[in-house]
Amino acid sequence: MAHVIPAPPITTVPVVGGGDYPVRRIYCVGRNYAAHIREMGFDPDREKPFFFAKPTDAIVLNNGEIPYPPQTKNYHHEIELVVAMAKGGKDIAIDKALDHVYGYAVGLDMTRRDLQFQFRDAGRPWDMAKGFDQSAPIAAISPVAKVGHIGKGAIWLEVNGKKTQNSDLQNLIWNVPETISYLSGFVELFPGDLIYTGTPDGVGPVVKGDRMVGHVDGLEDLTITII
Ligand code: MN
């Protein structure tokens, strides 16, 4: 049966060492570092992390340029470790979760903070604050076969050469195996699923002309410019 309109392209992310990783879905964790929960005005002892999603075609590849998005005056960076799944499953056990990981990458969960707070305070969905066009930059994926599992080490972001976010993956409230396990209790995971694991403190605005460089120890740096 012929498609009645052109089929949308498959979104892919380059893999360090060669090949492309086809993306199925993008999941994200909210409030997964205590210091970031505090800067958002919440108590980390009382607030658990949670999940939301972005559309797959929100991906922007490394060294990309992003036009400043419409409908915001407070466009924020959130540097995050991204997990790329190799195998899916439902109710994946914590102690088996890492066997399902293909690799890791540096990502940015770009956010319209003004809209997020408006929606949050009104009890409305976050989609237009989080899941908008070009809101999911990502660098190349490093396979576990090359770099092993990434569970500790520095995670930071520089804007125009100045460090704005600076933490360690050991500060994650839900670590990678826990995140995979809990998420697979809500939805069945599949190969091609990406999980943005949450941002540390230091989130802040970027404007036209800003150049962001994101880093996680052991992975390819991510460079994105706002135009
Ligand atoms: Mn985030």
PDB file of C-alpha atoms in Angstrom, residues 11-107:
ATOM      1  CA  THR A  11      15.633  10.402  13.072  1.00  0.00           C
ATOM      2  CA  THR A  12      19.143   9.059  13.590  1.00  0.00           C
ATOM      3  CA  VAL A  13      22.076   9.999  15.848  1.00  0.00           C
ATOM      4  CA  PRO A  14      25.679   9.258  14.804  1.00  0.00           C
ATOM      5  CA  VAL A  15      27.618   6.688  16.809  1.00  0.00           C
ATOM      6  CA  VAL A  16      31.246   7.331  17.809  1.00  0.00           C
ATOM      7  CA  GLY A  17      33.280   4.940  15.668  1.00  0.00           C
ATOM      8  CA  GLY A  18      30.703   4.719  12.890  1.00  0.00           C
ATOM      9  CA  GLY A  19      27.084   3.930  12.138  1.00  0.00           C
ATOM     10  CA  ASP A  20      23.792   5.591  13.001  1.00  0.00           C
ATOM     11  CA  TYR A  21      21.448   4.962  15.918  1.00  0.00           C
ATOM     12  CA  PRO A  22      17.778   5.176  14.829  1.00  0.00           C
ATOM     13  CA  VAL A  23      15.634   6.941  17.443  1.00  0.00           C
ATOM     14  CA  ARG A  24      12.201   5.582  18.388  1.00  0.00           C
ATOM     15  CA  ARG A  25      11.151   7.751  21.346  1.00  0.00           C
ATOM     16  CA  ILE A  26      12.644  10.366  23.670  1.00  0.00           C
ATOM     17  CA  TYR A  27      11.868  10.062  27.378  1.00  0.00           C
ATOM     18  CA  CYS A  28      13.080  12.577  29.962  1.00  0.00           C
ATOM     19  CA  VAL A  29      13.411  12.566  33.752  1.00  0.00           C
ATOM     20  CA  GLY A  30      12.327  15.646  35.693  1.00  0.00           C
ATOM     21  CA  ARG A  31      13.942  16.684  38.990  1.00  0.00           C
ATOM     22  CA  ASN A  32      16.655  14.044  39.252  1.00  0.00           C
ATOM     23  CA  TYR A  33      19.323  16.139  41.087  1.00  0.00           C
ATOM     24  CA  ALA A  34      18.593  17.536  44.584  1.00  0.00           C
ATOM     25  CA  ALA A  35      20.312  20.900  43.986  1.00  0.00           C
ATOM     26  CA  HIS A  36      18.217  21.459  40.841  1.00  0.00           C
ATOM     27  CA  ILE A  37      15.002  20.594  42.730  1.00  0.00           C
ATOM     28  CA  ARG A  38      15.925  23.308  45.268  1.00  0.00           C
ATOM     29  CA  GLU A  39      16.609  25.929  42.568  1.00  0.00           C
ATOM     30  CA  MET A  40      13.174  25.138  41.064  1.00  0.00           C
ATOM     31  CA  GLY A  41      11.609  25.884  44.466  1.00  0.00           C
ATOM     32  CA  PHE A  42      10.878  22.359  45.691  1.00  0.00           C
ATOM     33  CA  ASP A  43      12.065  20.124  48.554  1.00  0.00           C
ATOM     34  CA  PRO A  44      14.108  17.119  47.326  1.00  0.00           C
ATOM     35  CA  ASP A  45      13.113  15.159  50.433  1.00  0.00           C
ATOM     36  CA  ARG A  46       9.457  15.394  49.415  1.00  0.00           C
ATOM     37  CA  GLU A  47       9.594  15.434  45.579  1.00  0.00           C
ATOM     38  CA  LYS A  48      10.370  12.305  43.595  1.00  0.00           C
ATOM     39  CA  PRO A  49      11.672  12.456  40.020  1.00  0.00           C
ATOM     40  CA  PHE A  50       9.115  11.830  37.243  1.00  0.00           C
ATOM     41  CA  PHE A  51       8.961  11.277  33.484  1.00  0.00           C
ATOM     42  CA  PHE A  52       7.892  13.296  30.460  1.00  0.00           C
ATOM     43  CA  ALA A  53       8.606  12.968  26.725  1.00  0.00           C
ATOM     44  CA  LYS A  54       9.742  14.913  23.685  1.00  0.00           C
ATOM     45  CA  PRO A  55       8.943  14.228  20.019  1.00  0.00           C
ATOM     46  CA  THR A  56      11.661  12.283  18.225  1.00  0.00           C
ATOM     47  CA  ASP A  57      12.163  14.934  15.541  1.00  0.00           C
ATOM     48  CA  ALA A  58      13.114  17.493  18.235  1.00  0.00           C
ATOM     49  CA  ILE A  59      16.651  16.065  17.959  1.00  0.00           C
ATOM     50  CA  VAL A  60      19.441  18.473  16.913  1.00  0.00           C
ATOM     51  CA  LEU A  61      22.840  16.965  16.140  1.00  0.00           C
ATOM     52  CA  ASN A  62      26.229  18.119  17.409  1.00  0.00           C
ATOM     53  CA  ASN A  63      27.541  21.495  16.137  1.00  0.00           C
ATOM     54  CA  GLY A  64      23.985  22.450  15.219  1.00  0.00           C
ATOM     55  CA  GLU A  65      22.582  25.975  15.145  1.00  0.00           C
ATOM     56  CA  ILE A  66      19.167  26.576  16.716  1.00  0.00           C
ATOM     57  CA  PRO A  67      17.061  29.639  15.956  1.00  0.00           C
ATOM     58  CA  TYR A  68      15.821  31.270  19.195  1.00  0.00           C
ATOM     59  CA  PRO A  69      12.362  29.661  19.548  1.00  0.00           C
ATOM     60  CA  PRO A  70       9.042  31.533  19.392  1.00  0.00           C
ATOM     61  CA  GLN A  71       6.646  31.989  22.356  1.00  0.00           C
ATOM     62  CA  THR A  72       9.308  32.420  25.059  1.00  0.00           C
ATOM     63  CA  LYS A  73      11.338  35.139  26.748  1.00  0.00           C
ATOM     64  CA  ASN A  74      13.178  32.704  29.036  1.00  0.00           C
ATOM     65  CA  TYR A  75      14.783  29.924  26.980  1.00  0.00           C
ATOM     66  CA  HIS A  76      16.862  27.679  29.272  1.00  0.00           C
ATOM     67  CA  HIS A  77      19.633  25.117  28.930  1.00  0.00           C
ATOM     68  CA  GLU A  78      19.581  21.814  30.855  1.00  0.00           C
ATOM     69  CA  ILE A  79      22.691  19.661  30.381  1.00  0.00           C
ATOM     70  CA  GLU A  80      21.914  15.920  30.738  1.00  0.00           C
ATOM     71  CA  LEU A  81      23.378  12.451  30.372  1.00  0.00           C
ATOM     72  CA  VAL A  82      21.413  10.557  27.695  1.00  0.00           C
ATOM     73  CA  VAL A  83      20.986   6.766  27.756  1.00  0.00           C
ATOM     74  CA  ALA A  84      20.441   4.958  24.417  1.00  0.00           C
ATOM     75  CA  MET A  85      18.627   1.631  24.703  1.00  0.00           C
ATOM     76  CA  ALA A  86      19.802  -1.469  22.835  1.00  0.00           C
ATOM     77  CA  LYS A  87      17.071  -3.782  24.112  1.00  0.00           C
ATOM     78  CA  GLY A  88      13.560  -3.123  25.325  1.00  0.00           C
ATOM     79  CA  GLY A  89      11.333  -4.690  27.903  1.00  0.00           C
ATOM     80  CA  LYS A  90       8.628  -4.202  30.520  1.00  0.00           C
ATOM     81  CA  ASP A  91       9.303  -4.152  34.260  1.00  0.00           C
ATOM     82  CA  ILE A  92      13.056  -4.460  33.747  1.00  0.00           C
ATOM     83  CA  ALA A  93      14.779  -5.381  37.025  1.00  0.00           C
ATOM     84  CA  ILE A  94      17.259  -2.821  38.384  1.00  0.00           C
ATOM     85  CA  ASP A  95      20.069  -5.380  38.435  1.00  0.00           C
ATOM     86  CA  LYS A  96      19.436  -6.300  34.771  1.00  0.00           C
ATOM     87  CA  ALA A  97      18.838  -2.775  33.468  1.00  0.00           C
ATOM     88  CA  LEU A  98      22.375  -2.006  32.297  1.00  0.00           C
ATOM     89  CA  ASP A  99      22.283  -5.088  30.012  1.00  0.00           C
ATOM     90  CA  HIS A 100      19.665  -3.157  27.971  1.00  0.00           C
ATOM     91  CA  VAL A 101      21.870  -0.111  27.295  1.00  0.00           C
ATOM     92  CA  TYR A 102      23.536   0.448  23.907  1.00  0.00           C
ATOM     93  CA  GLY A 103      25.458   3.578  24.822  1.00  0.00           C
ATOM     94  CA  TYR A 104      25.535   7.083  26.245  1.00  0.00           C
ATOM     95  CA  ALA A 105      25.609  10.651  24.924  1.00  0.00           C
ATOM     96  CA  VAL A 106      25.639  14.266  26.078  1.00  0.00           C
ATOM     97  CA  GLY A 107      22.278  15.977  25.566  1.00  0.00           C
TER      98      GLY A 107
END
